[in-house]
Short mmCIF file of C-alpha atoms and ligand atoms in Angstrom, two decimals:
data_model
loop_
_atom_site.label_atom_id
_atom_site.label_comp_id
_atom_site.label_asym_id
_atom_site.label_seq_id
_atom_site.Cartn_x
_atom_site.Cartn_y
_atom_site.Cartn_z
CA MET A 222 0.01 0.00 -0.22
CA THR A 223 0.84 3.72 -0.52
CA GLU A 224 2.11 6.40 1.86
CA THR A 225 -0.50 7.33 4.21
CA ILE A 226 -2.26 10.85 3.54
CA VAL A 227 -4.00 12.78 5.75
CA ALA A 228 -6.24 16.18 5.38
CA LEU A 229 -8.81 18.11 7.10
CA ALA A 230 -12.06 17.34 5.18
CA THR A 231 -14.02 20.25 6.48
CA PRO A 232 -13.57 23.96 6.57
CA ASN A 233 -10.66 25.28 8.73
CA SER A 234 -12.98 27.21 10.87
CA GLN A 235 -14.73 27.24 14.18
CA SER A 236 -17.71 25.05 13.86
CA ALA A 237 -19.45 21.92 15.66
CA LEU A 238 -17.49 19.21 14.45
CA GLY A 239 -14.40 18.90 12.29
CA ILE A 240 -13.39 15.67 10.07
CA ILE A 241 -9.86 14.41 9.44
CA ARG A 242 -9.62 11.66 6.73
CA VAL A 243 -6.60 9.47 6.57
CA SER A 244 -5.92 6.82 3.80
CA GLY A 245 -2.85 4.22 3.36
CA ARG A 246 -0.80 1.80 4.83
CA MET A 247 -0.61 3.09 8.38
CA VAL A 248 -4.11 3.28 8.99
CA LEU A 249 -4.64 0.04 11.21
CA GLU A 250 -1.42 1.00 13.14
CA LEU A 251 -2.93 4.45 13.78
CA CYS A 252 -6.51 3.12 14.97
CA GLU A 253 -4.29 1.08 17.65
CA LYS A 254 -1.81 3.71 18.62
CA SER A 255 -3.94 7.06 18.42
CA CYS A 256 -7.37 5.77 19.09
CA GLY A 257 -6.55 2.84 21.45
CA LEU A 258 -8.60 0.54 18.99
CA PRO A 259 -6.41 -2.42 17.79
CA TYR A 260 -9.16 -4.19 16.28
CA PRO A 261 -11.74 -1.82 15.18
CA THR A 262 -14.82 -2.70 13.53
CA PRO A 263 -15.03 -1.69 9.94
CA ARG A 264 -17.62 1.17 9.19
CA ARG A 265 -18.65 1.39 12.70
CA ALA A 266 -18.51 4.44 14.65
CA HIS A 267 -16.27 4.07 17.70
CA LEU A 268 -16.62 6.56 20.45
CA THR A 269 -12.98 7.06 21.70
CA LYS A 270 -9.92 9.45 22.81
CA TYR A 271 -7.37 10.54 20.34
CA THR A 272 -3.95 10.27 22.19
CA SER A 273 -0.62 12.07 20.83
CA LEU A 274 2.83 10.52 20.55
CA GLU A 275 3.44 12.36 23.86
CA GLN A 276 0.62 10.54 25.29
CA ASN A 277 -1.65 13.65 25.67
CA ILE A 278 -5.07 13.20 25.15
CA LEU A 279 -6.05 15.84 22.20
CA ASP A 280 -9.75 15.32 21.86
CA GLN A 281 -12.89 12.82 22.19
CA VAL A 282 -13.54 11.57 18.73
CA ILE A 283 -15.64 9.52 16.71
CA MET A 284 -13.33 6.86 14.71
CA VAL A 285 -14.72 5.32 11.69
CA TYR A 286 -12.34 2.55 10.15
CA TYR A 287 -12.92 1.51 6.67
CA GLU A 288 -11.09 -1.74 5.33
CA LYS A 289 -9.15 -1.75 2.08
CA GLY A 290 -11.42 -2.56 -0.99
CA ARG A 291 -14.53 -1.07 0.84
CA SER A 292 -13.44 2.45 1.30
CA PHE A 293 -13.85 5.56 -0.87
CA THR A 294 -10.16 5.22 -1.82
CA GLY A 295 -9.65 1.55 -1.99
CA GLU A 296 -7.20 1.63 0.71
CA ASN A 297 -7.65 1.49 4.33
CA CYS A 298 -9.19 4.45 5.56
CA MET A 299 -9.87 6.17 8.80
CA GLU A 300 -12.31 9.30 9.52
CA LEU A 301 -12.07 11.05 12.75
CA THR A 302 -14.77 13.44 13.64
CA CYS A 303 -13.53 15.75 15.86
CA HIS A 304 -14.62 18.84 17.91
CA GLY A 305 -14.71 21.86 15.33
CA ASN A 306 -12.02 23.86 16.94
CA PRO A 307 -9.08 24.66 14.60
CA ILE A 308 -6.65 24.50 17.47
CA VAL A 309 -7.75 20.95 17.94
CA LEU A 310 -7.99 19.78 14.55
CA GLU A 311 -4.67 21.27 13.89
CA GLU A 312 -2.94 19.34 16.91
CA ILE A 313 -4.33 16.32 15.63
CA LEU A 314 -3.13 16.67 12.04
CA ASN A 315 0.31 17.73 13.40
CA ASP A 316 0.20 14.50 15.65
CA LEU A 317 -0.48 12.46 12.39
CA ILE A 318 2.28 14.04 10.63
CA ASN A 319 4.73 13.14 13.29
CA ARG A 320 3.65 9.76 13.18
CA GLY A 321 4.66 9.31 9.65
CA CYS A 322 1.46 10.51 7.68
CA ARG A 323 1.75 13.47 5.07
CA LEU A 324 -0.65 16.32 4.05
CA ALA A 325 -2.83 14.93 1.14
CA ASN A 326 -2.35 16.92 -2.07
CA PRO A 327 -5.54 18.68 -3.45
CA GLY A 328 -7.86 15.76 -4.80
CA GLU A 329 -5.41 13.02 -3.74
CA PHE A 330 -8.09 10.97 -1.98
CA THR A 331 -10.35 11.09 -5.33
CA TYR A 332 -7.14 10.43 -7.16
CA ARG A 333 -6.44 7.21 -5.56
CA ALA A 334 -10.07 6.11 -5.76
CA PHE A 335 -9.62 6.45 -9.43
CA GLN A 336 -6.06 4.78 -9.57
CA ASN A 337 -7.78 1.72 -7.57
CA GLY A 338 -10.88 1.55 -9.90
CA LYS A 339 -13.24 2.68 -7.61
CA ILE A 340 -14.61 5.30 -9.90
CA ASP A 341 -14.02 6.29 -13.39
CA LEU A 342 -12.64 9.82 -14.67
CA THR A 343 -16.15 11.25 -15.29
CA GLN A 344 -17.25 10.36 -11.78
CA ALA A 345 -14.13 11.94 -10.12
CA GLU A 346 -14.93 14.95 -12.00
CA ALA A 347 -18.59 14.70 -10.97
CA ILE A 348 -17.33 14.89 -7.21
CA ALA A 349 -15.42 18.10 -7.92
CA ASP A 350 -18.75 19.41 -9.73
CA LEU A 351 -20.82 18.37 -6.76
CA ILE A 352 -18.67 20.11 -4.30
CA GLY A 353 -18.39 23.14 -6.50
CA ALA A 354 -22.09 23.37 -7.76
CA LYS A 355 -23.45 26.86 -7.95
CA ASN A 356 -27.14 26.03 -8.36
CA LYS A 357 -29.44 23.08 -7.95
CA LYS A 358 -29.08 22.19 -11.75
CA ALA A 359 -25.68 21.84 -11.53
CA LEU A 360 -25.87 19.50 -8.52
CA THR A 361 -28.52 17.23 -10.37
CA LEU A 362 -26.48 16.79 -13.23
CA ALA A 363 -23.26 16.04 -11.11
CA ASN A 364 -25.24 13.52 -9.25
CA LYS A 365 -26.24 12.08 -12.55
CA ASN A 366 -22.72 11.71 -13.77
CA LEU A 367 -21.54 10.27 -10.44
CA GLU A 368 -24.06 7.36 -10.97
CA GLY A 369 -22.16 6.86 -14.02
CA ASN A 370 -24.42 7.91 -16.85
CA LEU A 371 -21.84 9.48 -18.98
CA SER A 372 -19.67 6.44 -18.48
CA LYS A 373 -22.35 4.24 -19.40
CA LYS A 374 -23.02 6.24 -22.72
CA ILE A 375 -19.65 6.27 -23.82
CA GLU A 376 -18.96 2.54 -23.02
CA GLU A 377 -22.12 2.10 -25.53
CA LEU A 378 -20.65 4.13 -28.22
CA GLN A 379 -17.25 2.40 -27.62
CA THR A 380 -18.95 -0.98 -28.29
CA THR A 381 -21.05 -0.07 -31.55
CA ILE A 382 -17.72 1.35 -32.97
CA LEU A 383 -15.90 -1.73 -32.17
CA LYS A 384 -18.28 -4.01 -33.64
CA GLN A 385 -18.23 -1.73 -36.81
CA HIS A 386 -14.53 -2.33 -36.63
CA SER A 387 -14.17 -6.13 -36.40
CA ASP A 388 -16.78 -6.36 -39.35
CA ILE A 389 -14.38 -4.47 -41.37
CA GLU A 390 -11.17 -6.09 -39.84
CA ALA A 391 -12.81 -9.62 -40.90
CA PHE A 392 -13.43 -8.53 -44.49
CA ILE A 393 -9.83 -7.24 -44.91
CA ASP A 394 -8.59 -10.67 -43.48
CA PHE A 395 -10.83 -12.66 -45.69
CA PRO A 396 -11.45 -10.52 -48.91
CA GLU A 397 -12.92 -13.63 -50.52
CA ASP A 398 -16.08 -13.33 -48.28
CA ASP A 399 -17.38 -10.10 -50.01
CA LEU A 400 -18.71 -7.54 -47.28
CA GLY A 401 -21.37 -7.13 -49.52
CA GLU A 402 -23.20 -3.82 -50.46
CA GLU A 403 -26.04 -4.26 -47.88
CA LYS A 404 -23.42 -4.84 -45.11
CA THR A 405 -21.31 -1.78 -46.03
CA LYS A 406 -24.46 0.07 -45.98
CA GLN A 407 -25.23 -0.88 -42.64
CA ILE A 408 -22.00 -0.11 -41.11
CA ILE A 409 -22.16 3.23 -42.53
CA THR A 410 -25.55 3.75 -41.37
CA ASN A 411 -24.44 2.64 -37.85
CA LEU A 412 -21.22 4.96 -37.78
CA GLN A 413 -23.67 7.76 -38.99
CA GLU A 414 -25.71 7.35 -36.04
CA ILE A 415 -22.68 7.35 -33.84
CA CYS A 416 -21.90 10.83 -35.40
CA LEU A 417 -25.46 12.02 -34.47
CA GLU A 418 -25.20 10.93 -30.74
CA LEU A 419 -21.22 12.25 -30.49
CA SER A 420 -22.57 15.70 -31.68
CA ARG A 421 -25.72 15.61 -29.50
CA LEU A 422 -23.28 15.12 -26.37
CA ILE A 423 -21.30 18.12 -27.64
CA GLU A 424 -24.20 20.15 -27.77
CA VAL A 425 -25.10 18.88 -24.29
CA GLY A 426 -21.71 20.12 -23.56
CA LYS A 427 -22.28 23.66 -24.76
CA LYS A 428 -25.78 23.72 -22.87
CA THR A 429 -24.74 22.42 -19.59
CA ALA A 430 -21.61 24.65 -19.25
CA ILE A 431 -24.12 27.52 -18.48
CA PHE A 432 -24.79 25.66 -15.24
CA ASN A 433 -21.18 25.60 -14.30
CA ARG A 434 -20.28 29.15 -14.61
CA LYS A 435 -21.24 32.61 -13.19
CA LEU A 436 -23.25 34.20 -15.84
CA ARG A 437 -22.43 38.06 -16.09
CA VAL A 438 -25.42 40.17 -15.91
CA VAL A 439 -24.44 43.96 -16.75
CA LEU A 440 -26.74 46.93 -15.60
CA VAL A 441 -26.09 49.84 -18.15
CA GLY A 442 -28.11 53.04 -19.17
CA PRO A 443 -27.83 56.66 -18.71
CA PRO A 444 -26.70 58.22 -15.60
CA ASN A 445 -29.65 58.38 -12.88
CA ALA A 446 -31.80 56.03 -14.43
CA GLY A 447 -31.68 53.75 -11.08
CA LYS A 448 -28.89 51.03 -12.00
CA SER A 449 -27.11 51.17 -8.56
CA SER A 450 -30.80 51.22 -6.87
CA ILE A 451 -31.61 48.27 -8.74
CA PHE A 452 -28.20 46.64 -8.24
CA ASN A 453 -28.82 47.19 -4.11
CA LYS A 454 -32.24 46.00 -4.51
CA ILE A 455 -31.13 42.63 -6.34
CA ILE A 456 -28.31 41.90 -4.27
CA GLY A 457 -30.18 42.83 -1.13
CA LEU A 458 -27.24 45.05 0.22
CA ASP A 459 -26.66 49.04 0.11
CA ARG A 460 -23.41 48.20 -1.62
CA ALA A 461 -23.47 50.72 -4.69
CA ILE A 462 -23.53 54.57 -3.71
CA ILE A 463 -26.90 55.93 -4.91
CA ASP A 464 -27.34 59.75 -5.60
CA GLN A 465 -29.28 62.23 -7.29
CA GLU A 466 -26.50 63.90 -9.07
CA PRO A 467 -25.88 62.03 -12.25
CA GLY A 468 -22.46 60.42 -12.74
CA THR A 469 -22.10 59.04 -9.12
CA THR A 470 -21.04 55.60 -10.25
CA ARG A 471 -17.71 56.15 -12.09
CA ASP A 472 -16.43 52.77 -12.19
CA PHE A 473 -18.09 49.12 -12.03
CA ILE A 474 -18.63 47.12 -9.05
CA ASP A 475 -20.02 43.52 -9.10
CA TYR A 476 -21.34 41.06 -6.69
CA ASN A 477 -21.92 37.33 -7.13
CA ILE A 478 -25.48 36.03 -6.26
CA ASN A 479 -27.35 33.10 -6.80
CA LEU A 480 -30.59 33.22 -8.14
CA GLY A 481 -31.52 29.63 -7.64
CA LYS A 482 -31.28 28.22 -11.07
CA VAL A 483 -28.22 30.11 -12.04
CA ASN A 484 -25.35 31.92 -10.33
CA ILE A 485 -24.74 35.43 -11.49
CA GLN A 486 -22.07 37.99 -11.39
CA LEU A 487 -24.05 41.38 -11.33
CA TYR A 488 -22.22 44.60 -12.33
CA ASP A 489 -23.25 48.05 -11.95
CA THR A 490 -21.63 50.30 -14.19
CA ALA A 491 -20.93 54.00 -15.06
CA GLY A 492 -24.02 55.65 -16.45
CA ILE A 493 -23.34 56.24 -20.31
CA ARG A 494 -23.66 59.99 -21.34
CA GLU A 495 -21.77 62.37 -23.50
CA THR A 496 -18.89 63.74 -21.52
CA ASN A 497 -15.86 65.80 -21.68
CA GLN A 498 -14.52 64.69 -18.26
CA GLU A 499 -11.48 62.02 -18.50
CA ILE A 500 -12.41 59.88 -15.33
CA GLU A 501 -15.95 59.58 -16.44
CA ARG A 502 -15.22 58.59 -19.98
CA GLN A 503 -12.67 55.88 -18.89
CA GLY A 504 -15.69 54.54 -16.86
CA ILE A 505 -17.90 54.65 -19.60
CA ASP A 506 -15.23 52.70 -21.77
CA ARG A 507 -14.97 49.88 -19.17
CA THR A 508 -19.06 49.60 -19.27
CA TYR A 509 -18.41 49.01 -22.93
CA GLU A 510 -15.93 46.46 -22.22
CA LEU A 511 -18.05 44.69 -19.83
CA ILE A 512 -21.13 44.71 -22.39
CA LYS A 513 -18.63 42.57 -24.79
CA ASP A 514 -18.57 40.00 -22.37
CA ALA A 515 -21.87 39.99 -20.83
CA ASP A 516 -24.30 36.91 -21.06
CA LEU A 517 -27.18 39.46 -20.44
CA ILE A 518 -27.37 43.33 -20.62
CA LEU A 519 -30.14 45.04 -18.41
CA VAL A 520 -30.54 48.24 -20.29
CA VAL A 521 -31.96 50.70 -17.51
CA VAL A 522 -33.85 53.81 -18.39
CA ASP A 523 -36.13 56.11 -16.39
CA ARG A 524 -39.42 55.78 -17.81
CA SER A 525 -40.67 59.13 -16.13
CA LEU A 526 -38.22 61.18 -18.70
CA PRO A 527 -38.31 61.19 -22.62
CA TYR A 528 -36.56 58.59 -24.56
CA PRO A 529 -32.79 58.86 -23.68
CA SER A 530 -30.93 60.01 -27.28
CA ILE A 531 -27.76 58.13 -25.67
CA ILE A 532 -29.43 54.73 -26.48
CA ASP A 533 -29.30 55.57 -30.22
CA HIS A 534 -26.08 57.46 -30.18
CA GLY A 535 -23.78 54.61 -28.07
CA ILE A 536 -25.56 52.04 -26.16
CA LYS A 537 -27.47 50.50 -29.19
CA ASN A 538 -24.24 49.62 -31.15
CA GLY A 539 -22.89 48.01 -27.95
CA ILE A 540 -25.86 45.77 -27.13
CA LYS A 541 -26.54 44.69 -30.85
CA ASN A 542 -26.94 40.73 -30.96
CA LYS A 543 -26.69 40.60 -27.20
CA ASN A 544 -29.03 39.11 -25.13
CA SER A 545 -30.94 42.12 -23.26
CA ILE A 546 -34.03 43.32 -21.29
CA LEU A 547 -35.11 46.84 -21.61
CA VAL A 548 -35.99 47.70 -17.74
CA LEU A 549 -38.15 50.66 -17.47
CA ASN A 550 -37.70 51.90 -14.24
CA LYS A 551 -39.67 54.34 -12.00
CA SER A 552 -43.01 53.21 -12.89
CA ASP A 553 -44.26 54.64 -9.33
CA LEU A 554 -43.58 58.09 -11.34
CA GLN A 555 -45.60 59.28 -14.28
CA ASN A 556 -44.90 57.77 -17.46
CA LYS A 557 -43.18 60.25 -20.20
CA ILE A 558 -41.05 57.85 -22.31
CA ASN A 559 -42.10 56.81 -25.83
CA ILE A 560 -40.06 53.77 -27.35
CA THR A 561 -42.39 53.37 -30.26
CA GLY A 562 -40.11 53.16 -33.29
CA SER A 563 -36.82 53.20 -31.43
CA TYR A 564 -34.04 50.19 -31.32
CA LEU A 565 -35.31 49.28 -27.97
CA GLU A 566 -39.04 48.70 -29.02
CA LYS A 567 -37.97 45.09 -30.15
CA VAL A 568 -36.07 44.18 -26.90
CA PRO A 569 -38.12 42.23 -24.00
CA LYS A 570 -39.24 44.86 -21.57
CA THR A 571 -40.13 45.09 -17.96
CA GLU A 572 -41.65 47.82 -15.70
CA ILE A 573 -40.22 48.16 -12.44
CA SER A 574 -39.84 50.59 -9.47
CA ILE A 575 -37.36 50.00 -6.63
CA THR A 576 -40.45 50.99 -4.54
CA LYS A 577 -42.11 47.98 -5.42
CA GLU A 578 -40.67 44.60 -4.23
CA LYS A 579 -42.72 42.56 -6.50
CA SER A 580 -41.42 44.00 -9.69
CA ILE A 581 -37.97 43.56 -8.51
CA GLN A 582 -38.84 39.86 -7.94
CA ASP A 583 -40.34 39.87 -11.58
CA LEU A 584 -37.18 41.25 -12.79
CA THR A 585 -34.79 38.44 -11.18
CA ASN A 586 -37.22 35.91 -12.63
CA GLN A 587 -37.02 37.36 -15.98
CA ILE A 588 -33.10 37.19 -15.55
CA THR A 589 -33.37 33.62 -15.04
CA SER A 590 -35.56 32.87 -17.80
CA CYS A 591 -33.58 34.72 -20.21
CA LEU A 592 -30.28 33.17 -19.35
CA LEU A 593 -31.82 29.55 -19.54
CA GLU A 594 -33.83 30.48 -22.48
CA ASP A 595 -31.51 29.21 -25.30
CA SER A 596 -30.12 26.60 -22.67
CA LEU A 597 -32.34 23.98 -21.97
CA VAL A 598 -35.69 23.01 -20.34
CA ASP A 599 -35.66 21.55 -17.09
CA ASN A 600 -34.72 17.60 -16.82
CA GLU A 601 -34.10 17.66 -20.69
CA PHE A 602 -30.57 15.94 -19.89
CA ASN A 603 -29.63 13.15 -17.57
CA LEU A 604 -25.80 13.58 -17.94
CA SER A 605 -23.46 16.79 -18.31
CA VAL A 606 -20.65 17.06 -20.24
CA ASN A 607 -17.74 19.54 -19.50
CA LEU A 608 -14.97 20.90 -21.78
CA ARG A 609 -12.46 18.44 -21.53
CA GLN A 610 -14.87 15.59 -22.38
CA SER A 611 -16.56 17.42 -25.18
CA ASN A 612 -13.08 18.08 -26.80
CA ALA A 613 -12.37 14.32 -26.62
CA LEU A 614 -16.05 13.96 -28.37
CA SER A 615 -15.07 16.33 -30.97
CA LYS A 616 -11.69 14.68 -31.90
CA ALA A 617 -13.51 11.25 -31.94
CA LEU A 618 -16.31 12.76 -34.25
CA ILE A 619 -13.63 13.88 -36.97
CA TYR A 620 -11.86 10.51 -36.84
CA ILE A 621 -15.37 8.46 -37.44
CA GLN A 622 -16.22 10.93 -40.29
CA ASN A 623 -12.98 10.23 -41.99
CA ALA A 624 -13.65 6.69 -41.54
CA ILE A 625 -17.14 6.83 -43.02
CA GLN A 626 -15.52 8.45 -45.88
CA ASN A 627 -12.68 5.57 -46.65
CA ILE A 628 -15.49 2.81 -46.10
CA LYS A 629 -17.56 4.45 -49.06
CA THR A 630 -14.96 3.05 -51.42
CA GLU A 631 -13.54 -0.42 -51.25
CA GLU A 632 -10.33 0.32 -52.19
CA THR A 633 -9.58 2.62 -49.22
CA ILE A 634 -11.79 0.50 -46.61
CA GLU A 635 -8.88 -0.68 -44.63
CA PHE A 636 -7.77 3.05 -44.09
CA ALA A 637 -10.98 3.11 -41.81
CA ILE A 638 -9.59 0.74 -39.11
CA PRO A 639 -6.89 3.17 -37.45
CA ASP A 640 -9.52 5.94 -37.49
CA LEU A 641 -12.13 3.68 -35.93
CA LYS A 642 -9.51 2.84 -33.05
CA GLU A 643 -8.34 5.94 -32.53
CA SER A 644 -11.99 7.09 -32.17
CA ILE A 645 -12.51 4.27 -29.46
CA SER A 646 -9.32 5.35 -27.88
CA LEU A 647 -10.24 8.91 -27.60
CA LEU A 648 -13.85 8.03 -26.10
CA GLY A 649 -11.55 5.97 -23.39
CA GLU A 650 -9.78 9.21 -22.52
CA ILE A 651 -13.33 10.42 -21.12
CA VAL A 652 -13.64 7.57 -18.62
CA GLY A 653 -9.88 7.33 -17.84
CA ASN A 654 -6.82 6.89 -19.02
CA LYS A 655 -4.38 6.02 -16.21
CA ASP A 656 -1.27 6.70 -18.01
CA ASN A 657 -1.96 9.92 -19.31
CA GLU A 658 -0.07 11.79 -16.11
CA ASP A 659 -0.07 15.27 -17.00
CA MET A 660 -3.89 15.32 -17.92
CA LEU A 661 -4.31 13.58 -14.48
CA ASP A 662 -2.20 16.31 -12.43
CA LEU A 663 -3.98 19.07 -14.11
CA LEU A 664 -7.37 17.67 -13.45
CA PHE A 665 -6.85 16.68 -9.91
CA SER A 666 -5.09 19.62 -8.88
CA ASN A 667 -8.35 21.65 -9.42
CA PHE A 668 -9.92 19.63 -6.51
CA CYS A 669 -9.95 20.93 -2.79
CA ILE A 670 -7.69 19.49 -0.10
CA GLY A 671 -9.49 16.63 1.70
CA LYS A 672 -11.25 15.52 -1.39
N1 GDP B 731 -39.24 57.29 -7.80
C1 GDP B 731 -38.25 56.51 -7.97
N2 GDP B 731 -36.97 56.99 -8.14
C2 GDP B 731 -35.89 56.20 -8.19
C3 GDP B 731 -36.19 54.74 -8.41
N3 GDP B 731 -35.04 54.08 -8.73
C4 GDP B 731 -34.21 54.92 -8.52
N4 GDP B 731 -34.58 56.13 -8.24
C5 GDP B 731 -33.85 57.30 -7.71
O1 GDP B 731 -33.07 57.69 -8.79
C6 GDP B 731 -31.90 58.60 -8.62
C7 GDP B 731 -30.76 57.86 -9.32
O2 GDP B 731 -30.59 56.58 -8.75
P1 GDP B 731 -29.12 55.79 -8.94
O3 GDP B 731 -29.56 54.40 -8.65
O4 GDP B 731 -28.29 56.58 -8.33
O5 GDP B 731 -29.23 55.75 -10.50
P2 GDP B 731 -27.86 55.43 -11.47
O6 GDP B 731 -26.97 56.65 -11.93
O7 GDP B 731 -28.31 54.64 -12.93
O8 GDP B 731 -27.08 54.46 -10.71
C8 GDP B 731 -31.90 58.18 -6.80
O9 GDP B 731 -32.23 59.56 -6.33
C9 GDP B 731 -32.93 57.17 -6.70
O10 GDP B 731 -33.32 57.15 -5.49
C10 GDP B 731 -37.52 54.60 -8.81
O11 GDP B 731 -38.02 53.31 -9.05
N5 GDP B 731 -38.58 55.46 -8.54
MG1 MG B 732 -25.20 54.52 -10.26
#
């Protein structure tokens, strides 16, 4: 067995309980020497005292021992549930290190589970996604992959490709047995179906990506329209400075907020207007920069004033082809705006007032549905595909398309063999190629310590 690794599995702060995880060859010895339990019953909670090398009692703990083969990592493991005082936890960690353990690298427990065949790579990634999920949908999708939904799909595809591969190989080995037109057609049809399935998975990757990153929502509009007030209302804090003097917000500020189904980074920006002031102009330039990368733009205008000409002079060009909502603010005041015939007429709109809570709630709902609109309907997918997986799928797709071209003429049919082999191996990388150390190092270094 390997070196014994140890890590704190819970946050390093004061809490009711804190969990320390240990995995590797020294576990049974530690059960005996530091927990006084030479023959622990596997997977049973033992209430015991943790004793240091210097024979001091460091804490009363619950110790659970997991035997090799039936633990998360596949090795002998020990979990200590201690009192959640950072000083206690540090003392126990230090004692374990003094006894010969070493601190685990990020993701090292999961890495060992993968190396020992307890989980495949898509499941290891699903664990990281599960911990990092920023909304319920991301959580659901991570759980689906942890169940092995993506792995199963990949395996099915590999089996079908392999079948076509062996049919072609048999023909090459025994060319006197003509493959036959019917048979060739069938192979091509089967491979075309694989291509469709691969394209569908790549599409799933694009659509599910939305759940795994913060989406940028940017408030823009003329000064004094109420952008900062709306920003504060949405985040529920008085963070942005609000003033009746136009031009108060000179740079952007942002805040991360979870709207349930999506996680957004909301930006409050400098109001856009013609100005000679250098600082204000720089602020406006930054607003335009933010607009470029935005997933959704909230164009805020004061509905109690006439149509702001700056929309047609500047804002309009920035937000063209962008997902936007026109927010007609100050609906508590008399309506003076007329958007008929203007650029904004065609943008989805909502009337709100910061004095009306319900209208703010409606706006956040509209933000969510706008962001999800071209993504997916709930429960449409039963798996998710990340960028690494999607890249491998795209490469595999190209190899199969090449193979199809070569199968179409009898003279080149044998060239299809290496292409089909390559596609199978690329799909294999998705579930895990244990020899690709660089890729594995990169992947597991993004995990948290203790996982
Ligand atoms: N009556 C009314 N006043 C508002 C509303 N929203 C913002 N204001 C006021 O409009 C002024 C400018 O607001 P602010 O949020 O600083 O606008 P910004 O320049 O676009 O960030 C402030 O005096 C706000 O109190 C609203 O819905 N109704
Ligand atoms: Mg402002």
